[in-house]
Every structure is written in structure tokens, then in C-alpha cells.
Coordinates of C-alpha atoms in Angstrom, one line a residue:
M2 CA 100.4 145.0 54.7
A3 CA 96.8 145.3 53.4
V4 CA 96.9 141.6 52.3
G5 CA 98.0 140.5 55.8
F6 CA 95.2 142.5 57.4
H7 CA 92.5 140.9 55.1
I8 CA 93.9 137.4 55.8
T9 CA 93.7 138.1 59.6
A10 CA 90.2 139.5 59.3
A11 CA 89.1 136.5 57.3
I12 CA 90.5 134.1 59.9
L13 CA 88.8 136.0 62.7
M14 CA 85.5 136.0 60.8
L15 CA 85.8 132.2 60.3
A16 CA 86.5 131.6 64.0
F17 CA 83.5 133.7 65.0
A18 CA 81.3 131.8 62.5
I19 CA 82.5 128.4 64.0
V20 CA 81.7 129.7 67.6
Y21 CA 78.3 131.0 66.5
A22 CA 77.4 127.6 64.9
S23 CA 77.6 125.8 68.3
D24 CA 74.7 125.6 70.8
P25 CA 74.2 128.9 72.6
S26 CA 75.3 129.0 76.3
P27 CA 72.5 129.4 78.8
L28 CA 71.8 133.1 79.6
Q29 CA 70.1 132.2 82.9
D30 CA 70.5 129.7 85.8
F31 CA 68.0 127.3 84.2
C32 CA 65.2 127.1 81.7
V33 CA 62.8 124.3 82.8
A34 CA 60.9 123.1 79.7
I35 CA 57.1 123.5 79.7
G36 CA 54.4 122.7 77.2
D37 CA 52.7 126.1 77.5
A38 CA 52.8 127.7 74.1
D39 CA 51.5 131.0 75.6
A40 CA 54.7 131.4 77.7
N41 CA 57.0 134.2 76.5
V42 CA 60.5 132.7 76.7
F43 CA 61.6 130.2 74.1
V44 CA 65.1 128.7 74.5
N45 CA 66.7 125.7 72.7
G46 CA 63.4 124.4 71.3
K47 CA 61.4 124.5 74.6
I48 CA 59.2 127.0 76.3
C49 CA 60.7 128.0 79.7
K50 CA 58.7 127.7 82.9
D51 CA 58.4 130.8 85.1
P52 CA 61.3 130.4 87.6
K53 CA 58.9 131.3 90.4
V54 CA 57.0 128.0 89.9
V55 CA 59.9 125.7 89.2
K56 CA 60.0 122.7 91.6
P57 CA 62.7 120.1 92.6
E58 CA 60.7 117.6 90.6
D59 CA 61.7 119.5 87.4
F60 CA 65.3 118.3 88.0
F61 CA 64.4 114.8 89.1
F62 CA 64.0 111.3 87.6
Q63 CA 63.7 108.0 89.4
G64 CA 63.8 104.3 88.3
L65 CA 67.1 104.1 86.5
N66 CA 68.1 101.3 88.8
K67 CA 65.4 99.1 87.1
P68 CA 66.4 97.1 84.0
G69 CA 64.4 97.7 80.8
S70 CA 62.4 95.0 79.0
L71 CA 64.5 92.8 76.8
S72 CA 61.6 91.0 75.1
N73 CA 62.1 92.6 71.7
P74 CA 64.1 90.8 68.9
L75 CA 67.1 93.0 69.4
G76 CA 67.5 91.9 72.9
S77 CA 68.3 95.4 74.2
N78 CA 66.6 98.4 75.8
V79 CA 67.7 102.0 76.0
T80 CA 66.1 104.0 78.8
Q81 CA 66.5 107.6 77.9
V82 CA 66.8 110.4 80.5
N83 CA 66.9 113.6 78.5
V84 CA 64.9 116.9 78.5
N85 CA 61.7 115.0 77.8
Q86 CA 62.1 113.2 81.1
I87 CA 63.8 115.9 83.1
P88 CA 62.5 119.3 82.0
G89 CA 65.3 121.1 84.0
L90 CA 67.9 119.7 81.6
N91 CA 66.7 122.2 78.9
T92 CA 69.7 124.4 77.8
L93 CA 72.2 122.5 80.0
G94 CA 73.6 120.3 77.2
I95 CA 73.7 117.0 78.9
S96 CA 71.6 113.8 79.2
L97 CA 71.9 110.2 80.3
A98 CA 70.8 106.7 79.2
R99 CA 70.7 103.2 80.6
I100 CA 71.3 100.4 78.1
D101 CA 70.3 96.8 79.0
F102 CA 71.3 93.8 77.0
A103 CA 70.2 90.2 76.9
P104 CA 72.9 87.6 76.0
Y105 CA 73.9 88.5 72.4
G106 CA 71.6 91.5 72.5
L107 CA 72.4 94.4 70.2
N108 CA 72.0 98.1 70.3
P109 CA 72.1 98.4 66.5
P110 CA 74.1 100.8 64.4
H111 CA 72.8 104.3 65.0
T112 CA 73.9 107.9 65.3
H113 CA 73.2 110.8 67.6
P114 CA 73.1 113.9 65.4
R115 CA 73.5 116.4 68.3
A116 CA 75.7 114.6 70.8
T117 CA 79.0 112.9 71.6
E118 CA 78.4 109.8 73.8
I119 CA 80.6 108.4 76.5
L120 CA 79.7 104.9 77.7
V121 CA 80.7 102.9 80.8
V122 CA 80.0 99.2 81.3
L123 CA 78.7 98.1 84.7
E124 CA 77.9 94.5 84.1
G125 CA 78.8 92.0 81.3
T126 CA 81.0 92.3 78.3
L127 CA 80.2 94.5 75.2
L128 CA 81.7 94.6 71.8
V129 CA 81.4 98.3 70.7
G130 CA 82.6 100.4 67.8
F131 CA 82.1 103.4 65.6
V132 CA 82.8 104.1 61.9
T133 CA 84.4 107.3 60.6
S134 CA 82.7 109.6 58.1
N135 CA 83.4 109.3 54.4
P136 CA 87.2 109.4 53.8
A137 CA 89.2 110.5 50.8
M138 CA 88.8 108.8 47.4
N139 CA 89.9 105.2 47.2
M140 CA 89.8 104.8 51.0
K141 CA 87.3 103.0 53.2
N142 CA 85.5 104.2 56.3
R143 CA 87.5 103.1 59.3
L144 CA 86.1 101.0 62.1
F145 CA 87.3 101.7 65.7
T146 CA 86.2 98.8 67.9
K147 CA 86.9 97.5 71.4
V148 CA 85.7 94.8 73.8
L149 CA 84.6 96.4 77.0
N150 CA 84.5 94.8 80.5
P151 CA 83.0 96.2 83.7
G152 CA 84.5 99.6 84.5
D153 CA 85.7 100.2 80.9
V154 CA 84.8 103.5 79.2
F155 CA 84.5 104.2 75.4
V156 CA 83.7 107.4 73.5
F157 CA 81.5 107.7 70.4
P158 CA 82.1 111.0 68.6
Q159 CA 79.1 113.1 67.6
G160 CA 77.2 112.1 64.5
L161 CA 79.2 108.9 63.8
I162 CA 77.6 105.5 63.3
H163 CA 78.2 103.3 66.3
F164 CA 76.9 100.1 68.0
Q165 CA 77.1 98.0 71.1
F166 CA 76.8 94.2 71.1
N167 CA 76.6 91.9 74.1
N168 CA 78.9 89.1 73.0
G169 CA 78.6 87.3 76.4
K170 CA 76.3 84.6 77.8
T171 CA 74.9 86.8 80.6
N172 CA 73.0 90.1 80.7
A173 CA 75.0 93.3 80.3
V174 CA 74.3 96.8 81.6
A175 CA 75.9 100.1 80.5
F176 CA 75.3 103.8 81.2
A177 CA 75.9 106.5 78.7
G178 CA 76.3 110.3 79.1
L179 CA 75.5 112.5 76.1
S180 CA 76.6 116.0 75.4
S181 CA 73.1 117.3 74.6
Q182 CA 69.8 117.6 76.5
N183 CA 68.2 116.2 73.4
P184 CA 70.8 114.2 71.5
G185 CA 68.4 112.5 69.0
V186 CA 68.9 109.0 67.6
I187 CA 68.8 107.7 64.0
T188 CA 68.8 103.9 63.8
I189 CA 70.3 103.2 60.4
A190 CA 68.3 100.2 59.4
N191 CA 65.0 101.7 60.6
A192 CA 65.6 105.0 58.8
V193 CA 66.7 103.4 55.5
F194 CA 64.3 100.5 55.3
G195 CA 61.5 101.4 57.6
S196 CA 60.8 105.1 56.7
D197 CA 57.2 106.3 56.1
P198 CA 56.6 106.7 53.3
P199 CA 59.3 104.2 52.1
I200 CA 62.3 105.3 50.1
S201 CA 61.9 104.3 46.5
P202 CA 63.4 100.8 45.8
A203 CA 65.0 102.3 42.8
V204 CA 67.1 104.5 45.1
L205 CA 68.0 101.7 47.5
T206 CA 68.9 99.1 44.8
K207 CA 71.3 101.6 43.3
A208 CA 72.7 102.6 46.6
F209 CA 73.3 99.1 47.9
Q210 CA 73.9 97.5 44.5
V211 CA 71.5 94.6 45.2
D212 CA 68.5 93.1 43.5
N213 CA 65.1 94.8 43.8
N214 CA 63.7 91.8 45.6
V215 CA 66.2 92.2 48.4
I216 CA 65.1 95.8 49.0
K217 CA 61.5 94.8 49.0
Y218 CA 62.1 92.1 51.5
L219 CA 64.0 94.4 53.8
Q220 CA 61.3 97.1 53.5
S221 CA 58.6 94.5 54.4
Q222 CA 60.2 93.7 57.8
F223 CA 59.1 95.3 61.1
W224 CA 62.1 97.4 62.3
W225 CA 62.1 97.5 66.1
D226 CA 62.9 100.6 68.1
N227 CA 64.7 99.8 71.4
N228 CA 64.7 103.4 72.6
Y229 CA 62.2 104.1 75.3
P230 CA 61.4 107.2 77.3

């Protein structure tokens, strides 16, 4: 009987720990982010504006109908609409992005550490995919990939490496919803080969099992960022 009680208590403690580990639910109608460090309410990484001075503009963004510049070598542009563009998104756990692609443009392999992404294609054709986290021993990371046409929807689970590639001869446009007001983005190549200060070549040659000159060449490249506010 005592053993059963302790097992039940342990399960309940684990469940409560899992719930506590998630983002806190808002405790008010909204918390409009403000850059005033003297304000006295701090929620989800932002200072809250006094509700009495909140305006409709705090929940507003315009211009998402306009395509982003595709003049970079990647041939893609991500226009973010998160808490940094709409302060009223703070604590609400949602954001948006528009992704434009030139023919054969790429939104390179990246992750969102704080959000799941759901993507819908409006124009063109995209080859998309994500890779699972490290599997059991003697198994490989699994790739889930799909070719998307206008109206198709695909989900990228939180934290997993994913990509979108325009494999067509015309421009493509997609919109993405993300389950965080500040999802973050880590572009794999940029982070590994373009960090400041750089990661030691000794580390990377061992990790990638390539010659030191290959690592030095990759670190000498300019790694483009296609994410714009």
C-alpha cells in the first residue's frame, strides 16, 4: 500500500514538473512590451506597458503583403512578425512570418528553439523537410520531406532542424505561424561556421571528420542571414 502511494506521488510530482516547465499562461488580458526598464511589471522577458496607455497600434503591423528582397545569395527572405514588431504579442505565445523565395531560393536548415512552425504555401512549389533528433544507437536521424503546392500545409516540430527550398522556376511565397511570440532562429551553417569568436577548427574537424583546410575555408565564408524584422 505504501509503495503504491509513493509511486502515485512520484507520478504526480513528475506531471506537475512537466507542466511547470512550459511557458506560463498570461495572468492578465495582455502585456504590451515596452523598453522602459523603470516599469514595474516584467513578464516573459519584456516590461509591460501600463494598460491605460496601450494603443491599437500596439497590436498592429502593416506591409506583409509586400515581398521581401531576394537579392541575397540564398534567394530567400523571411519577414518576421513577432513581439519585436507587434509589442502586444508579448505573453500570447504566437507569431507569424512571410517567406519569399526566388527560383531555387533556399531557407537554409535552421531550428526554432522555442516554437513549433506551421507553414502554408500561397504561390509556387516548395520542397520542405525536417530531421528528427538523435535516435538510438546504430540508427540515423530520420528525414521527413514533402513537396508542397499552393494551399498545402506542413508542420515543423519545435526545435527540430528544418528547411524550405523553392524547386520551381518561378517565385514562391509561404506564410508560417509559430507557437511563440519570440520563437528564435538558429541557422545551422551560420551558427557552426560563422560564430564570433569562431569555434576552434580542432573541434569542427573532429566533429565533421574532414581536413582542417575544409573547416578554415568554410569559416572564411560570409554566412548570410535571410531573417529580417
